[in-house]
Amino acid sequence: MLSKNRPVDSRRSVLLPDGTVAPGAKSRMEEEFLLEALRWMMKSRLYDQRVIALQRQGEFGVYSPGMGQEASIIGSAMAVDPARDWMVPQYRELMATVHHGLPLEVITAQYLGKIGPARIPDGVRVLPTQVSIAAQLPHATGLAWGLRLRGEDSVVIAYIGDGGSSEGDFHEALNLAGVVKAPIVFFLQNNQWAISTSRRVQSATRSFALRAAGYGLEGAEVDGNDVMAVFDVTSEAIARARSGGGPTLIEAVTYRMGFHNTTDNPSRYQDPKEYEEARSRDPIERVQKYLAALGLWDAKREAALTEELRDENERALQLARSASVPRPEDVFANVYQDPPPRLVRQKAELLDGHDA
Amino acid sequence: MLSKNRPVDSRRSVLLPDGTVAPGAKSRMEEEFLLEALRWMMKSRLYDQRVIALQRQGEFGVYSPGMGQEASIIGSAMAVDPARDWMVPQYRELMATVHHGLPLEVITAQYLGKIGPARIPDGVRVLPTQVSIAAQLPHATGLAWGLRLRGEDSVVIAYIGDGGSSEGDFHEALNLAGVVKAPIVFFLQNNQWAISTSRRVQSATRSFALRAAGYGLEGAEVDGNDVMAVFDVTSEAIARARSGGGPTLIEAVTYRMGFHNTTDNPSRYQDPKEYEEARSRDPIERVQKYLAALGLWDAKREAALTEELRDENERALQLARSASVPRPEDVFANVYQDPPPRLVRQKAELLDGHDA
Amino acid sequence: MTQRNIVEAINSALAEEMEADPRVMVLGLDVGKLGGVFRTTSGLVERFGAERVVDTPLAEASIIGASLGLAIAGMVPVAEIQFLGFTAQGFHQLGPQLGKYRQRSRGRYHCQVTIRAPFGGGIKSPEFHSDAVEAQFVQTPGIKIVMPSNPYDAKGLLLEAIRDPDPVLYCEPDRLYRAGRSEVPDSAYTVPFGKAAVVREGEHVTLVAWSAAVELCMRAAEKLAVEGVSATVVDLRTLVPLDVETLCAQVVKTGRCVIVHEAPLSAGFGAEISATLMEEVFYDLDAPVGRVTAFDVPFPAASLEDHYLPSLDRVVAAVRRTMES
Amino acid sequence: MTQRNIVEAINSALAEEMEADPRVMVLGLDVGKLGGVFRTTSGLVERFGAERVVDTPLAEASIIGASLGLAIAGMVPVAEIQFLGFTAQGFHQLGPQLGKYRQRSRGRYHCQVTIRAPFGGGIKSPEFHSDAVEAQFVQTPGIKIVMPSNPYDAKGLLLEAIRDPDPVLYCEPDRLYRAGRSEVPDSAYTVPFGKAAVVREGEHVTLVAWSAAVELCMRAAEKLAVEGVSATVVDLRTLVPLDVETLCAQVVKTGRCVIVHEAPLSAGFGAEISATLMEEVFYDLDAPVGRVTAFDVPFPAASLEDHYLPSLDRVVAAVRRTMES
Ligand SMILES: Cc1ncc(C[n+]2csc(CCOP(=O)(O)OP(=O)(O)O)c2C)c(N)n1
Ligand SMILES: Cc1ncc(C[n+]2csc(CCOP(=O)(O)OP(=O)(O)O)c2C)c(N)n1
Ligand SMILES: [Mg+2]
Ligand SMILES: [Mg+2]
């Protein structure tokens, strides 16, 4: 029997919750790079805080913050090359897509209901956020497969959640990726929740990374609150994919420190103790502690950077706000290259205030 | 990293292709029981041969024979209890369903296009054959879950192929089964083919049984041409499920010795050498050799049993043939408990030779 | 009698029936402690326990497919698909499997399964959440399709659905969930399938709708009354079975008809209504039957939904045109 | 020019386009050595290699979803779903994803993807293989829906589909695959979308159909001619875009119309045709538009298909009734 209790190879970890490095652990991430990571993680947290406030005032669309998951989001994004690699998000990786070249004002414009201004600019190798859970994974596999067929040396990183891992699309996409040797890394953020549904009832598996073997992929589990380990594991997987070594499934074990989205109320289902415990493993604080111990971080620097990032975020928000608002006829935009006569007529009817 | 090259726990095997028992191997199957298994396996092979001939003459519907897979089909069926357990077939396990209590004339009538006479009799715990690949698996999980909720001590055995293992339904059904601790055994017949698609391009996994761990199930790989090993592995899994130990995924490694179905022509895609090699591992011959060595089998007994089984099969065929043929209004049978007025009218129109 | 909105009416139906019939269970995403994203299952897990109110993994096909199996085991599952648009992920289990199972088993098995799902625009949901795809399931016969528009019907039709031996797709108008309360009995009662409701009687034109569009038609009728046009409003309540009789009788009375729905025009269920009227009452029509629907494009960004969905102005304008022809 | 049946016409279109455009690739179940279960892809893997003609795992959603990704990478995938009924397994990737991708990406990405699938009754297939579910995809806008009925159109429409920057669902009438050969040019040519063909001109009644039902209508027209009823037959060719102009012009000429399709009656695409005629040419109709379709039940066992599908007798009877009213 293949026991369900066979051990998982250990969860990769470098930077411990207290800001010290695990005994014997080493990372590819140098200090300067880590400061850069911290910058992005803080930017993400600050953006979340800002737009949640805005949403409460009715100005922002339904929004899912990445709070608590910044190490996963940024550590993975820093391992891919925006100039040649592609990123396929679900929806909670907003700042990863920004790191990958999507201007913050563009993705912000999307949440403000804009159309044209929310278009991903040409040349930015990011697919749109995906609300239909796991539907992005077959796309990602096809994209990676196609890049290989076209002889490009690009790799795809595709995001998915613990909830999304239960969808049939997850299975089909990973299996196909193994068969066609697609250059792809599936990055599963296990944040312990799918809305109110606990990881414990999402699957009886001990580790989602164990699924890799069932598709002939490499698998890895990593402390998703440890930006150094996330970066390392993802970098290795990307390098392997790029050199023809096939796909990897990475499970980043993290915790959703916010609500599911701005319509959610976790107090109905979340144990406050669990939440408090998760806070003690905050991915940002541990980096700050680590850098502080090296003399590279202190309250002053934090205040300065916070202000700088707030300004950056605010500029993006202003740009998004001032971008053109949708016109009624945008209902008909971007459906077909050449709209069929029926649509042309419907559009005219809408504009005339008439109907069919 | 969880290596994709981690070894699979060994494939279970008792009875070797040459009819000897593997060194040190033991089976729960006693000689008498093995004779019974041989009977059913031969019955299956003879039935296949008969109806393929009939199909060639245009009397039988599209049919997928079980040739080469008799050890998997019968060994697994003998491990479940028709009086309390449920069987959920795909379509190639016809003789397993017969072993489970479905009269051969009933399932034969289905292939002859009959309606009423093809109804699974009340009390027979078999679901209908499923043409929509893998769609039966969520049903099977739900059924097992429901049996547990209703406090019955029944177990479900559900069949699936190597091809079917790629469908999203496979993933969703196995994952849910793990979560709700459904008393179920998923029996995957890996016969190396999905129509013309080779196992090699169906998945990059070394073993489908490896998938069990990804759902928190037990997993086992077994020589699917070895009826003793199949029976043993399945019996253990059934016992575990019955005692609350949760689901198992069994991969029976076998070979499809016939065509996919009666419309198929394997010469377009199959390597004749591979086929010949598979024939040398015939599941029936090895049992006959084993029993012959024990003095329990010889040409005379074979001839006598063959004749007896042919007669049995022929009687079922005659019963199915003489059963009532469908009437036009059967188009409307069994859709709703109480047909809505629109259907009542459509039925009247059909019978009047009118239409809507 | 208590005043209830649709959320409360549904919750009350579920609670009643779980109390009355121990085989009834609720499953789906977040139906447990959260009580569903719209709170329709609120309080049920506390009352009936986690074995009968089950948060499932995020996998629609298995929610629907497992419900089929649960029904064969003798349970009476009421499954929630978080939004109707996500039935797409379980389409093969809903239309082809649930719908055909009685037929393909030659009547040996039937599927006493209810699939509930909210849908519809007007609440600025993210993409896929608003899609009105009810007509797709009319093309997979074997399923009944139920479209309540108000609290009373919501409870009565849901109880009828749960008790129906055949599979039922029960679509909930999320825009109206909390739009208002009305009298809903505390005890159990059913509203039969296949009986349209004439929710307003008029002389000049018949408006035909279901689900949230009924409310829109009522508003249109009021506005039209001011201009002297008196409109009948027919709430179909169920698309399968379809109450052809009431539909035709009302249209014959007024001679004119406008159909309103939230799904795109082409091949929406409005087409079926129009075609049916063509076949049944052609000679009684004083003007061509009109349709006011969403346009033939995917549901757009929430910021555009008001331009996409049938509006009061569009309904009124269509009626005016019908009156003039 | 060569005489070709539909299988050969499709095969020729695929070979031509793969030769002309290295981005074109074929993927699906058994499309390689087997050449597809109906042999439409026969010889392609030998000619273009296993990287461009790919036997995929048995998983429809990933075949369709991966095609979307392949298109974004710059390939031009032509995916085969073994039978149209099995698009149900990939429904969410076909309607909601392929159909919406251009819109949801604000035009940044489009999906030059063709999904081919055989369908239709009359060849005694096992269950699910015959289901005519085309109307379902009309309710997921963004997809074009193509329904060839003869070898010439099969090739020209397929080339048009492959070159179309938008996603196309191309449905093949399996009953007619080898029903007869006709002239099909060896070289590449296209048949435009949204142009119905008037395949027979008559005076008294217009028969409207697509795919295999066109052949049925032609037989009915011949039979009716004997009784002195002269019928026009319109082959819609594509359901999206729909050629409302030709449709209306032909029906206005004859004043009478019968629509024939293999899908169930309720909410089939015939309803859309009837409703469109209601709206566009009501005052030119001499009789109500009729429909001859399959019944509102799931496709039955193959032994019953002749009673389920629209038959020559039913079409002729419907025309007679239309002529009398
Ligand atoms: C196919 C589908 N089903 C249901 C939903 C509703 N829904 C939105 S987010 C979500 C939970 C997703 O959980 P997970 O994949 O873990 O991602 P997370 O939100 O934790 O980042 C659900 C069920 C959806 N958007 N798509
Ligand atoms: C959903 C679906 N897709 C495609 C098919 C067509 N089809 C019928 S059998 C088959 C191969 C099945 O292979 P496998 O699961 O290995 O079972 P086997 O035939 O080998 O017993 C395919 C692709 C189908 N019936 N259902
Ligand atoms: Mg999650
Ligand atoms: Mg197989």
mmCIF file of C-alpha atoms in Angstrom, chain C residues 1-5 8 181-184:
data_model
loop_
_atom_site.group_PDB
_atom_site.id
_atom_site.type_symbol
_atom_site.label_atom_id
_atom_site.label_comp_id
_atom_site.label_asym_id
_atom_site.label_seq_id
_atom_site.Cartn_x
_atom_site.Cartn_y
_atom_site.Cartn_z
ATOM 1 C CA MET C 1 -47.646 34.759 9.507
ATOM 2 C CA THR C 2 -44.392 36.614 9.528
ATOM 3 C CA GLN C 3 -43.024 39.277 7.235
ATOM 4 C CA ARG C 4 -40.060 37.807 5.399
ATOM 5 C CA ASN C 5 -37.753 38.784 2.598
ATOM 6 C CA GLU C 8 -35.614 34.611 5.103
ATOM 7 C CA ARG C 181 -40.642 41.737 3.146
ATOM 8 C CA SER C 182 -44.094 40.317 2.695
ATOM 9 C CA GLU C 183 -46.288 37.788 4.414
ATOM 10 C CA VAL C 184 -44.794 34.326 4.422
#
